[in-house]
mmCIF file of C-alpha atoms in Angstrom:
data_model
loop_
_atom_site.group_PDB
_atom_site.id
_atom_site.type_symbol
_atom_site.label_atom_id
_atom_site.label_comp_id
_atom_site.label_asym_id
_atom_site.label_seq_id
_atom_site.Cartn_x
_atom_site.Cartn_y
_atom_site.Cartn_z
ATOM 1 C CA UNK A 10 111.052 115.379 69.755
ATOM 2 C CA UNK A 11 113.919 117.723 70.620
ATOM 3 C CA UNK A 12 117.548 117.453 69.425
ATOM 4 C CA UNK A 13 118.282 114.920 72.162
ATOM 5 C CA UNK A 14 119.019 111.393 70.759
ATOM 6 C CA UNK A 15 117.331 109.655 73.741
ATOM 7 C CA UNK A 16 113.729 110.712 74.310
ATOM 8 C CA UNK A 17 113.123 112.066 77.815
ATOM 9 C CA UNK A 18 109.773 110.996 79.192
ATOM 10 C CA UNK A 19 108.099 112.139 82.416
ATOM 11 C CA UNK A 20 105.401 109.979 84.001
ATOM 12 C CA UNK A 21 103.315 111.669 86.670
ATOM 13 C CA UNK A 22 101.894 109.103 89.046
ATOM 14 C CA UNK A 23 103.389 105.736 89.965
ATOM 15 C CA UNK A 24 100.181 103.678 90.261
ATOM 16 C CA UNK A 25 99.349 100.650 88.010
ATOM 17 C CA UNK A 26 99.100 102.742 84.838
ATOM 18 C CA UNK A 27 102.091 104.967 85.636
ATOM 19 C CA UNK A 28 104.458 102.135 86.365
ATOM 20 C CA UNK A 29 103.343 100.253 83.262
ATOM 21 C CA UNK A 30 103.875 103.372 81.162
ATOM 22 C CA UNK A 31 107.252 104.008 82.631
ATOM 23 C CA UNK A 32 108.379 100.364 82.127
ATOM 24 C CA UNK A 33 107.150 100.374 78.527
ATOM 25 C CA UNK A 34 108.903 103.632 77.545
ATOM 26 C CA UNK A 35 112.127 102.550 79.293
ATOM 27 C CA UNK A 36 112.101 99.192 77.581
ATOM 28 C CA UNK A 37 111.953 101.073 74.317
ATOM 29 C CA UNK A 38 114.998 103.096 75.181
ATOM 30 C CA UNK A 39 113.604 106.310 76.695
ATOM 31 C CA UNK A 40 115.044 108.056 79.685
ATOM 32 C CA UNK A 41 112.185 107.954 82.128
ATOM 33 C CA UNK A 42 111.518 110.023 85.292
ATOM 34 C CA UNK A 43 108.488 109.166 87.409
ATOM 35 C CA UNK A 44 107.020 111.718 89.813
ATOM 36 C CA UNK A 45 105.047 110.130 92.704
ATOM 37 C CA UNK A 46 103.405 112.043 95.468
ATOM 38 C CA UNK A 47 103.474 109.098 97.888
ATOM 39 C CA UNK A 48 106.556 107.738 99.624
ATOM 40 C CA UNK A 49 106.311 104.555 97.606
ATOM 41 C CA UNK A 50 104.905 103.377 94.275
ATOM 42 C CA UNK A 51 101.729 101.446 93.730
ATOM 43 C CA UNK A 52 99.911 102.367 96.955
ATOM 44 C CA UNK A 53 96.460 101.780 95.562
ATOM 45 C CA UNK A 54 97.609 98.675 93.736
ATOM 46 C CA UNK A 55 98.595 97.093 97.046
ATOM 47 C CA UNK A 56 94.993 97.277 98.324
ATOM 48 C CA UNK A 57 93.156 96.177 95.205
ATOM 49 C CA UNK A 58 91.223 92.965 95.288
ATOM 50 C CA UNK A 59 91.185 93.131 99.107
ATOM 51 C CA UNK A 60 94.899 93.044 99.128
ATOM 52 C CA UNK A 61 95.072 90.161 96.594
ATOM 53 C CA UNK A 62 95.248 92.183 93.352
ATOM 54 C CA UNK A 63 92.975 90.985 90.629
ATOM 55 C CA UNK A 64 95.425 91.849 87.855
ATOM 56 C CA UNK A 65 93.228 91.080 84.879
ATOM 57 C CA UNK A 66 90.481 88.723 83.580
ATOM 58 C CA UNK A 67 91.507 85.656 81.605
ATOM 59 C CA UNK A 68 89.341 86.460 78.596
ATOM 60 C CA UNK A 69 89.504 87.995 75.089
ATOM 61 C CA UNK A 70 89.829 91.698 74.320
ATOM 62 C CA UNK A 71 86.263 91.658 72.995
ATOM 63 C CA UNK A 72 84.963 90.264 76.317
ATOM 64 C CA UNK A 73 86.844 93.029 78.108
ATOM 65 C CA UNK A 74 85.055 95.576 75.924
ATOM 66 C CA UNK A 75 81.735 93.918 76.758
ATOM 67 C CA UNK A 76 82.519 94.595 80.437
ATOM 68 C CA UNK A 77 83.283 98.222 79.823
ATOM 69 C CA UNK A 78 80.521 100.614 80.947
ATOM 70 C CA UNK A 79 81.810 103.829 79.244
ATOM 71 C CA UNK A 80 83.337 104.257 75.745
ATOM 72 C CA UNK A 81 84.174 100.643 74.956
ATOM 73 C CA UNK A 82 84.855 101.285 71.283
ATOM 74 C CA UNK A 83 87.658 103.693 72.157
ATOM 75 C CA UNK A 84 89.452 100.761 73.782
ATOM 76 C CA UNK A 85 89.480 98.418 70.775
ATOM 77 C CA UNK A 86 93.002 99.460 69.678
ATOM 78 C CA UNK A 87 94.634 99.520 73.125
ATOM 79 C CA UNK A 88 93.107 96.213 74.148
ATOM 80 C CA UNK A 89 94.192 94.563 70.832
ATOM 81 C CA UNK A 90 97.720 95.737 71.296
ATOM 82 C CA UNK A 91 98.086 94.736 74.931
ATOM 83 C CA UNK A 92 95.596 91.957 75.715
ATOM 84 C CA UNK A 93 94.775 90.172 78.936
ATOM 85 C CA UNK A 94 96.997 87.334 77.758
ATOM 86 C CA UNK A 95 99.820 89.848 77.318
ATOM 87 C CA UNK A 96 99.247 91.185 80.840
ATOM 88 C CA UNK A 97 99.452 87.624 82.188
ATOM 89 C CA UNK A 98 102.664 86.926 80.225
ATOM 90 C CA UNK A 99 104.097 90.270 81.450
ATOM 91 C CA UNK A 100 103.674 89.437 85.133
ATOM 92 C CA UNK A 101 104.686 85.835 84.736
ATOM 93 C CA UNK A 102 107.892 87.169 83.087
ATOM 94 C CA UNK A 103 108.498 89.359 86.145
ATOM 95 C CA UNK A 104 108.425 86.250 88.326
ATOM 96 C CA UNK A 105 104.778 86.555 89.559
ATOM 97 C CA UNK A 106 103.012 83.221 89.043
ATOM 98 C CA UNK A 107 99.335 83.733 88.363
ATOM 99 C CA UNK A 108 96.063 81.682 88.806
ATOM 100 C CA UNK A 109 92.601 81.989 87.387
ATOM 101 C CA UNK A 110 89.661 81.837 89.743
ATOM 102 C CA UNK A 111 85.880 82.014 89.498
ATOM 103 C CA UNK A 112 84.671 84.447 86.952
ATOM 104 C CA UNK A 113 88.078 84.107 85.183
ATOM 105 C CA UNK A 114 89.540 86.576 87.606
ATOM 106 C CA UNK A 115 93.374 86.381 87.659
ATOM 107 C CA UNK A 116 95.307 86.695 90.886
ATOM 108 C CA UNK A 117 98.914 86.088 91.928
ATOM 109 C CA UNK A 118 99.395 82.571 93.231
ATOM 110 C CA UNK A 119 100.606 84.081 96.453
ATOM 111 C CA UNK A 120 97.349 86.039 96.919
ATOM 112 C CA UNK A 121 99.605 89.077 97.729
ATOM 113 C CA UNK A 122 99.097 92.354 95.923
ATOM 114 C CA UNK A 123 102.428 93.429 97.215
ATOM 115 C CA UNK A 124 104.071 90.826 94.884
ATOM 116 C CA UNK A 125 102.510 92.503 91.859
ATOM 117 C CA UNK A 126 103.541 95.965 93.060
ATOM 118 C CA UNK A 127 107.027 94.834 94.101
ATOM 119 C CA UNK A 128 107.691 93.252 90.702
ATOM 120 C CA UNK A 129 106.799 96.444 88.847
ATOM 121 C CA UNK A 130 108.961 98.541 91.115
ATOM 122 C CA UNK A 131 111.894 96.117 90.602
ATOM 123 C CA UNK A 132 111.443 96.200 86.881
ATOM 124 C CA UNK A 133 111.540 99.980 86.875
ATOM 125 C CA UNK A 134 114.813 99.741 88.791
ATOM 126 C CA UNK A 135 116.269 97.284 86.356
ATOM 127 C CA UNK A 136 115.497 99.609 83.507
ATOM 128 C CA UNK A 137 117.065 102.645 85.214
ATOM 129 C CA UNK A 138 113.782 104.513 85.718
ATOM 130 C CA UNK A 139 114.272 107.438 88.077
ATOM 131 C CA UNK A 140 111.461 107.690 90.587
ATOM 132 C CA UNK A 141 111.105 110.863 92.617
ATOM 133 C CA UNK A 142 108.969 110.090 95.715
ATOM 134 C CA UNK A 143 107.079 112.621 97.764
ATOM 135 C CA UNK A 144 106.889 114.787 94.620
ATOM 136 C CA UNK A 145 104.435 117.629 94.333
ATOM 137 C CA UNK A 146 103.955 118.465 90.658
ATOM 138 C CA UNK A 147 102.414 121.884 90.535
ATOM 139 C CA UNK A 148 102.122 122.286 86.828
ATOM 140 C CA UNK A 149 103.004 121.005 83.352
ATOM 141 C CA UNK A 150 103.782 123.649 80.680
ATOM 142 C CA UNK A 151 104.112 123.214 76.893
ATOM 143 C CA UNK A 152 107.385 124.604 75.470
ATOM 144 C CA UNK A 153 107.981 126.319 72.114
ATOM 145 C CA UNK A 154 110.270 123.538 70.935
ATOM 146 C CA UNK A 155 107.492 120.997 71.315
ATOM 147 C CA UNK A 156 108.598 119.603 74.666
ATOM 148 C CA UNK A 157 107.128 120.015 78.179
ATOM 149 C CA UNK A 158 108.221 121.465 81.460
ATOM 150 C CA UNK A 159 107.244 119.693 84.683
ATOM 151 C CA UNK A 160 107.164 122.049 87.668
ATOM 152 C CA UNK A 161 107.910 120.071 90.821
ATOM 153 C CA UNK A 162 108.076 122.564 93.704
ATOM 154 C CA UNK A 163 110.887 124.874 92.901
ATOM 155 C CA UNK A 164 112.320 122.599 90.247
ATOM 156 C CA UNK A 165 111.625 122.911 86.571
ATOM 157 C CA UNK A 166 112.368 119.774 84.640
ATOM 158 C CA UNK A 167 112.357 119.582 80.807
ATOM 159 C CA UNK A 168 111.075 116.560 78.880
ATOM 160 C CA UNK A 169 110.152 115.605 75.384
ATOM 161 C CA UNK A 170 106.907 113.981 76.505
ATOM 162 C CA UNK A 171 104.700 113.756 79.590
ATOM 163 C CA UNK A 172 102.341 110.892 80.485
ATOM 164 C CA UNK A 173 99.680 111.804 83.052
ATOM 165 C CA UNK A 174 98.710 108.794 85.135
ATOM 166 C CA UNK A 175 97.486 110.313 88.368
ATOM 167 C CA UNK A 176 94.271 108.316 88.661
ATOM 168 C CA UNK A 177 90.731 109.596 89.328
ATOM 169 C CA UNK A 178 89.151 110.782 92.476
ATOM 170 C CA UNK A 179 88.599 107.493 94.313
ATOM 171 C CA UNK A 180 90.662 106.451 97.272
ATOM 172 C CA UNK A 181 92.266 109.913 97.869
ATOM 173 C CA UNK A 182 94.347 108.464 100.652
ATOM 174 C CA UNK A 183 96.374 106.614 97.990
ATOM 175 C CA UNK A 184 97.020 109.825 96.084
ATOM 176 C CA UNK A 185 94.097 109.851 93.629
ATOM 177 C CA UNK A 186 93.023 113.451 94.391
ATOM 178 C CA UNK A 187 92.463 114.755 90.858
ATOM 179 C CA UNK A 188 95.910 116.380 90.430
ATOM 180 C CA UNK A 189 96.116 115.437 86.734
ATOM 181 C CA UNK A 190 92.794 117.120 86.069
ATOM 182 C CA UNK A 191 93.937 120.257 87.810
ATOM 183 C CA UNK A 192 96.970 120.323 85.542
ATOM 184 C CA UNK A 193 94.869 119.867 82.449
ATOM 185 C CA UNK A 194 92.375 122.634 83.295
ATOM 186 C CA UNK A 195 94.622 125.586 82.165
ATOM 187 C CA UNK A 196 95.228 123.734 78.899
ATOM 188 C CA UNK A 197 91.582 123.683 77.958
ATOM 189 C CA UNK A 198 91.324 119.917 77.771
ATOM 190 C CA UNK A 199 87.755 118.682 77.915
ATOM 191 C CA UNK A 200 87.017 116.639 81.119
ATOM 192 C CA UNK A 201 83.667 114.974 81.662
ATOM 193 C CA UNK A 202 81.706 115.188 84.974
ATOM 194 C CA UNK A 203 82.859 112.798 87.712
ATOM 195 C CA UNK A 204 80.667 110.239 89.419
ATOM 196 C CA UNK A 205 81.509 107.384 91.752
ATOM 197 C CA UNK A 206 81.426 103.947 90.066
ATOM 198 C CA UNK A 207 81.953 100.563 91.572
ATOM 199 C CA UNK A 208 80.675 102.038 94.848
ATOM 200 C CA UNK A 209 78.537 100.798 97.750
ATOM 201 C CA UNK A 210 74.832 101.870 97.870
ATOM 202 C CA UNK A 211 72.970 103.605 100.664
ATOM 203 C CA UNK A 212 69.421 102.278 101.074
ATOM 204 C CA UNK A 213 66.242 103.765 102.359
ATOM 205 C CA UNK A 214 65.707 100.787 104.612
ATOM 206 C CA UNK A 215 67.634 100.468 107.842
ATOM 207 C CA UNK A 216 69.585 97.309 107.276
ATOM 208 C CA UNK A 217 72.093 97.938 110.074
ATOM 209 C CA UNK A 218 70.928 94.853 111.987
ATOM 210 C CA UNK A 219 72.214 92.844 109.034
ATOM 211 C CA UNK A 220 75.624 94.536 109.084
ATOM 212 C CA UNK A 221 78.408 92.139 108.268
ATOM 213 C CA UNK A 222 76.134 89.465 106.707
ATOM 214 C CA UNK A 223 77.510 88.181 103.396
ATOM 215 C CA UNK A 224 75.168 86.514 100.920
ATOM 216 C CA UNK A 225 76.771 84.134 98.440
ATOM 217 C CA UNK A 226 75.328 82.709 95.227
ATOM 218 C CA UNK A 227 72.380 85.090 95.190
ATOM 219 C CA UNK A 228 71.014 86.995 92.179
ATOM 220 C CA UNK A 229 70.847 90.839 92.304
ATOM 221 C CA UNK A 230 68.496 92.503 89.814
ATOM 222 C CA UNK A 231 68.408 96.271 89.346
ATOM 223 C CA UNK A 232 65.507 97.863 87.458
ATOM 224 C CA UNK A 233 64.588 101.277 86.260
ATOM 225 C CA UNK A 234 60.810 101.120 86.051
ATOM 226 C CA UNK A 235 60.136 97.862 84.271
ATOM 227 C CA UNK A 236 63.498 97.872 82.394
ATOM 228 C CA UNK A 237 66.080 95.471 83.802
ATOM 229 C CA UNK A 238 69.303 97.547 84.096
ATOM 230 C CA UNK A 239 71.516 94.818 85.656
ATOM 231 C CA UNK A 240 71.175 91.229 86.783
ATOM 232 C CA UNK A 241 73.881 88.873 87.920
ATOM 233 C CA UNK A 242 74.652 86.108 90.365
ATOM 234 C CA UNK A 243 77.372 86.317 92.971
ATOM 235 C CA UNK A 244 78.151 87.774 96.385
ATOM 236 C CA UNK A 245 76.911 90.819 98.254
ATOM 237 C CA UNK A 246 77.311 92.313 101.737
ATOM 238 C CA UNK A 247 75.095 94.219 104.149
ATOM 239 C CA UNK A 248 76.610 97.229 105.847
ATOM 240 C CA UNK A 249 75.603 99.844 108.408
ATOM 241 C CA UNK A 250 74.414 102.125 105.588
ATOM 242 C CA UNK A 251 73.057 99.647 103.073
ATOM 243 C CA UNK A 252 74.729 97.171 100.728
ATOM 244 C CA UNK A 253 78.113 96.507 99.200
ATOM 245 C CA UNK A 254 80.137 93.643 97.824
ATOM 246 C CA UNK A 255 80.990 92.553 94.256
ATOM 247 C CA UNK A 256 77.378 92.397 92.950
ATOM 248 C CA UNK A 257 76.446 95.845 94.328
ATOM 249 C CA UNK A 258 79.677 97.431 93.131
ATOM 250 C CA UNK A 259 79.115 96.086 89.571
ATOM 251 C CA UNK A 260 75.429 97.165 89.713
ATOM 252 C CA UNK A 261 76.417 100.722 90.610
ATOM 253 C CA UNK A 262 78.337 101.060 87.313
ATOM 254 C CA UNK A 263 74.994 100.438 85.594
ATOM 255 C CA UNK A 264 73.130 102.974 87.685
ATOM 256 C CA UNK A 265 74.657 106.045 86.117
ATOM 257 C CA UNK A 266 72.121 107.054 83.519
ATOM 258 C CA UNK A 267 69.355 108.123 85.980
ATOM 259 C CA UNK A 268 69.295 109.425 89.575
ATOM 260 C CA UNK A 269 70.224 106.514 91.878
ATOM 261 C CA UNK A 270 67.011 106.783 93.861
ATOM 262 C CA UNK A 271 64.963 106.101 90.711
ATOM 263 C CA UNK A 272 66.215 102.477 90.614
ATOM 264 C CA UNK A 273 64.945 99.423 92.462
ATOM 265 C CA UNK A 274 66.881 96.374 93.631
ATOM 266 C CA UNK A 275 65.702 92.859 94.160
ATOM 267 C CA UNK A 276 67.613 89.909 95.662
ATOM 268 C CA UNK A 277 66.771 86.325 94.698
ATOM 269 C CA UNK A 278 68.002 84.380 97.683
ATOM 270 C CA UNK A 279 67.532 81.025 96.006
ATOM 271 C CA UNK A 280 68.336 81.515 92.321
ATOM 272 C CA UNK A 281 69.437 77.875 91.826
ATOM 273 C CA UNK A 282 65.794 76.759 92.292
ATOM 274 C CA UNK A 283 62.891 77.548 90.099
ATOM 275 C CA UNK A 284 59.667 78.582 91.726
ATOM 276 C CA UNK A 285 58.155 75.025 91.708
ATOM 277 C CA UNK A 286 61.319 73.478 93.208
ATOM 278 C CA UNK A 287 61.507 76.135 95.833
ATOM 279 C CA UNK A 288 57.802 75.660 96.784
ATOM 280 C CA UNK A 289 58.524 71.943 97.314
ATOM 281 C CA UNK A 290 61.410 72.893 99.605
ATOM 282 C CA UNK A 291 59.140 75.277 101.604
ATOM 283 C CA UNK A 292 56.469 72.596 101.976
ATOM 284 C CA UNK A 293 59.132 70.136 103.233
ATOM 285 C CA UNK A 294 60.576 72.572 105.774
ATOM 286 C CA UNK A 295 57.178 73.828 107.022
ATOM 287 C CA UNK A 296 56.057 70.236 107.478
ATOM 288 C CA UNK A 297 59.334 69.343 109.232
ATOM 289 C CA UNK A 298 58.869 72.087 111.750
ATOM 290 C CA UNK A 299 55.021 72.062 111.749
ATOM 291 C CA UNK A 300 54.801 72.469 115.501
ATOM 292 C CA UNK A 301 57.018 75.506 115.599
ATOM 293 C CA UNK A 302 56.091 79.140 115.174
ATOM 294 C CA UNK A 303 56.568 80.174 111.535
ATOM 295 C CA UNK A 304 59.501 82.533 112.302
ATOM 296 C CA UNK A 305 61.287 79.592 114.058
ATOM 297 C CA UNK A 306 60.992 77.252 111.072
ATOM 298 C CA UNK A 307 63.112 79.123 108.537
ATOM 299 C CA UNK A 308 66.594 78.436 109.797
ATOM 300 C CA UNK A 309 67.291 75.821 107.120
ATOM 301 C CA UNK A 310 66.501 78.264 104.398
ATOM 302 C CA UNK A 311 68.538 81.374 105.206
ATOM 303 C CA UNK A 312 71.004 82.980 107.728
ATOM 304 C CA UNK A 313 69.438 83.674 111.151
ATOM 305 C CA UNK A 314 69.910 87.420 110.731
ATOM 306 C CA UNK A 315 67.850 87.524 107.642
ATOM 307 C CA UNK A 316 64.780 85.611 108.974
ATOM 308 C CA UNK A 317 62.936 88.582 110.612
ATOM 309 C CA UNK A 318 63.185 90.510 107.317
ATOM 310 C CA UNK A 319 61.956 87.737 105.100
ATOM 311 C CA UNK A 320 59.225 86.764 107.517
ATOM 312 C CA UNK A 321 57.987 90.341 107.554
ATOM 313 C CA UNK A 322 58.070 90.614 103.719
ATOM 314 C CA UNK A 323 56.129 87.348 103.436
ATOM 315 C CA UNK A 324 53.158 88.732 105.358
ATOM 316 C CA UNK A 325 52.775 85.536 107.399
ATOM 317 C CA UNK A 326 52.043 85.985 111.135
ATOM 318 C CA UNK A 327 55.443 85.130 112.697
ATOM 319 C CA UNK A 328 53.766 83.237 115.556
ATOM 320 C CA UNK A 329 51.511 81.136 113.427
ATOM 321 C CA UNK A 330 52.327 77.415 113.591
ATOM 322 C CA UNK A 331 54.264 76.348 110.492
ATOM 323 C CA UNK A 332 51.933 73.470 109.863
ATOM 324 C CA UNK A 333 48.999 75.946 109.463
ATOM 325 C CA UNK A 334 50.612 78.085 106.851
ATOM 326 C CA UNK A 335 48.255 78.254 103.864
ATOM 327 C CA UNK A 336 49.130 77.938 100.142
ATOM 328 C CA UNK A 337 48.518 81.701 99.680
ATOM 329 C CA UNK A 338 50.780 82.489 102.613
ATOM 330 C CA UNK A 339 53.453 80.145 101.173
ATOM 331 C CA UNK A 340 53.226 82.153 97.915
ATOM 332 C CA UNK A 341 54.020 85.284 99.953
ATOM 333 C CA UNK A 342 57.142 83.570 101.377
ATOM 334 C CA UNK A 343 58.140 82.501 97.868
ATOM 335 C CA UNK A 344 58.003 86.065 96.772
ATOM 336 C CA UNK A 345 59.997 87.309 99.721
ATOM 337 C CA UNK A 346 62.714 84.748 98.971
ATOM 338 C CA UNK A 347 62.897 85.442 95.273
ATOM 339 C CA UNK A 348 62.284 89.211 95.266
ATOM 340 C CA UNK A 349 63.725 90.579 98.484
ATOM 341 C CA UNK A 350 63.352 94.330 97.803
ATOM 342 C CA UNK A 351 65.884 97.047 98.604
ATOM 343 C CA UNK A 352 65.382 100.740 97.827
ATOM 344 C CA UNK A 353 68.559 102.631 96.760
ATOM 345 C CA UNK A 354 68.809 106.133 98.137
ATOM 346 C CA UNK A 355 72.301 107.322 97.213
ATOM 347 C CA UNK A 356 75.847 106.229 96.372
ATOM 348 C CA UNK A 357 78.517 106.413 99.013
ATOM 349 C CA UNK A 358 80.950 109.329 98.550
ATOM 350 C CA UNK A 359 83.263 109.280 95.542
ATOM 351 C CA UNK A 360 86.345 108.812 97.785
ATOM 352 C CA UNK A 361 84.824 105.404 98.740
ATOM 353 C CA UNK A 362 84.443 104.329 95.100
ATOM 354 C CA UNK A 363 86.780 101.776 93.654
ATOM 355 C CA UNK A 364 87.039 103.820 90.499
ATOM 356 C CA UNK A 365 85.922 107.218 89.116
ATOM 357 C CA UNK A 366 83.414 107.410 86.265
ATOM 358 C CA UNK A 367 84.370 110.393 84.153
ATOM 359 C CA UNK A 368 87.670 111.883 83.106
ATOM 360 C CA UNK A 369 89.380 113.147 79.981
ATOM 361 C CA UNK A 370 86.903 113.059 77.128
ATOM 362 C CA UNK A 371 87.932 110.280 74.700
ATOM 363 C CA UNK A 372 87.376 112.648 71.723
ATOM 364 C CA UNK A 373 90.482 114.509 72.952
ATOM 365 C CA UNK A 374 92.640 111.426 72.760
ATOM 366 C CA UNK A 375 94.282 109.574 69.883
ATOM 367 C CA UNK A 376 93.572 105.910 70.801
ATOM 368 C CA UNK A 377 96.615 104.717 68.804
ATOM 369 C CA UNK A 378 98.997 106.619 71.116
ATOM 370 C CA UNK A 379 96.956 107.985 74.054
ATOM 371 C CA UNK A 380 98.341 111.443 73.057
ATOM 372 C CA UNK A 381 96.050 114.441 73.422
ATOM 373 C CA UNK A 382 95.141 115.652 69.923
ATOM 374 C CA UNK A 383 95.440 119.312 70.870
ATOM 375 C CA UNK A 384 98.663 119.001 72.847
ATOM 376 C CA UNK A 385 101.327 116.902 71.097
ATOM 377 C CA UNK A 386 103.696 115.260 73.574
ATOM 378 C CA UNK A 387 101.121 115.035 76.310
ATOM 379 C CA UNK A 388 99.665 111.593 76.980
ATOM 380 C CA UNK A 389 97.118 110.154 79.383
ATOM 381 C CA UNK A 390 96.551 106.688 80.751
ATOM 382 C CA UNK A 391 94.415 104.645 83.098
ATOM 383 C CA UNK A 392 91.723 106.238 85.258
ATOM 384 C CA UNK A 393 92.542 109.665 83.871
ATOM 385 C CA UNK A 394 90.476 108.713 80.843
ATOM 386 C CA UNK A 395 86.657 108.621 80.727
ATOM 387 C CA UNK A 396 86.472 104.803 80.761
ATOM 388 C CA UNK A 397 85.382 102.348 83.426
ATOM 389 C CA UNK A 398 84.334 98.713 83.665
ATOM 390 C CA UNK A 399 82.717 96.224 85.973
ATOM 391 C CA UNK A 400 84.654 94.393 88.751
ATOM 392 C CA UNK A 401 86.650 91.290 87.772
ATOM 393 C CA UNK A 402 90.064 92.623 86.842
ATOM 394 C CA UNK A 403 88.808 94.586 83.851
ATOM 395 C CA UNK A 404 89.739 98.017 85.187
ATOM 396 C CA UNK A 405 93.336 97.147 85.875
ATOM 397 C CA UNK A 406 93.503 95.614 82.352
ATOM 398 C CA UNK A 407 92.291 98.984 81.003
ATOM 399 C CA UNK A 408 94.979 100.720 83.026
ATOM 400 C CA UNK A 409 97.692 98.392 81.673
ATOM 401 C CA UNK A 410 96.484 98.496 78.061
ATOM 402 C CA UNK A 411 96.207 102.310 77.864
ATOM 403 C CA UNK A 412 99.475 102.763 79.786
ATOM 404 C CA UNK A 413 101.314 100.367 77.408
ATOM 405 C CA UNK A 414 100.139 102.353 74.382
ATOM 406 C CA UNK A 415 100.949 105.652 76.084
ATOM 407 C CA UNK A 416 104.505 104.415 76.911
ATOM 408 C CA UNK A 417 105.059 103.390 73.385
ATOM 409 C CA UNK A 418 103.634 106.682 72.007
ATOM 410 C CA UNK A 419 105.860 108.755 74.311
ATOM 411 C CA UNK A 420 108.984 106.684 73.532
ATOM 412 C CA UNK A 421 108.545 106.798 69.809
ATOM 413 C CA UNK A 422 107.568 110.427 69.596
#
């Protein structure tokens, strides 16, 4: 640190990670200035969780690591130092009551992401954090005295430490346009390739007639060849281009190793029933509507929109009377209900992804401080780092944990 008694810390980006880093450093006595390109802080935070903000997952640090898709071991230290329980205590302390829902997802009781964002903004104000909105940081430059210069338009601002928390490349409308990586490029910092993660999937099949249909309590299984890459129960959604929803977004994070079009997807529409139980249900329904055409006897089993697709997959003549459906034909219907096939073709563009897979290579970062090993005084947090996890509040927890450590590292430097 320089001769100044009070450490001067710059935070670039006022998203979830940036605000947490700023609050942490200020609580430890640092003089903190935040540079935010938007006209208010936490723009992306306000839209997370469909506007409800899934702040964390009510689980152990080890369980968070189990949900991390890239570089989970790197996160052992940060998650141990700022756990999901710590995150919950932090927000409760800011006056945001929380609740735990299905899948241990944690939301504000109000179901308003704006309450989470507003509480963090207020806390920065209480701590005297200076926030410069509509800022355009052009560059960060190391100084001979070990400090850093932040170039904001025509202004050159000197600091002892800089924390980069500008996000990845997803949701560019919220300010995540890769500015932090642009600043790191001249410094020679290793950045891995970017891919969309937690992103909807474009399918080869035209599923547009099903657009808007939500399937709940189904099982989605993704395979590469015969290897099961992902399988989980939950909710998914049909769109004009293919499929989306929580199951699909989580699946996409597991479809990074090979080209997306080399995977297959199967939906079990009735995962709560084993094959024998489901067959009994089919016998009952087909008998109940024995005088109807086959295609008109499936309404008790599935949403109306889905019937033509399942009927086609079953191979049964849609106009055959239900009472005449054979055992072999019933087996075809069983297969269609338990292995409804979808063929992935591509991911939607990276700017539609919830998070970016890729970022600053973890080998460049000291996990105890989030400081870049080759550039003392320069720290990274959140989605800037090559880490990502499944849906369920895990990614925000990673942002908060790494930001907490970065804020401490910058303040104590």
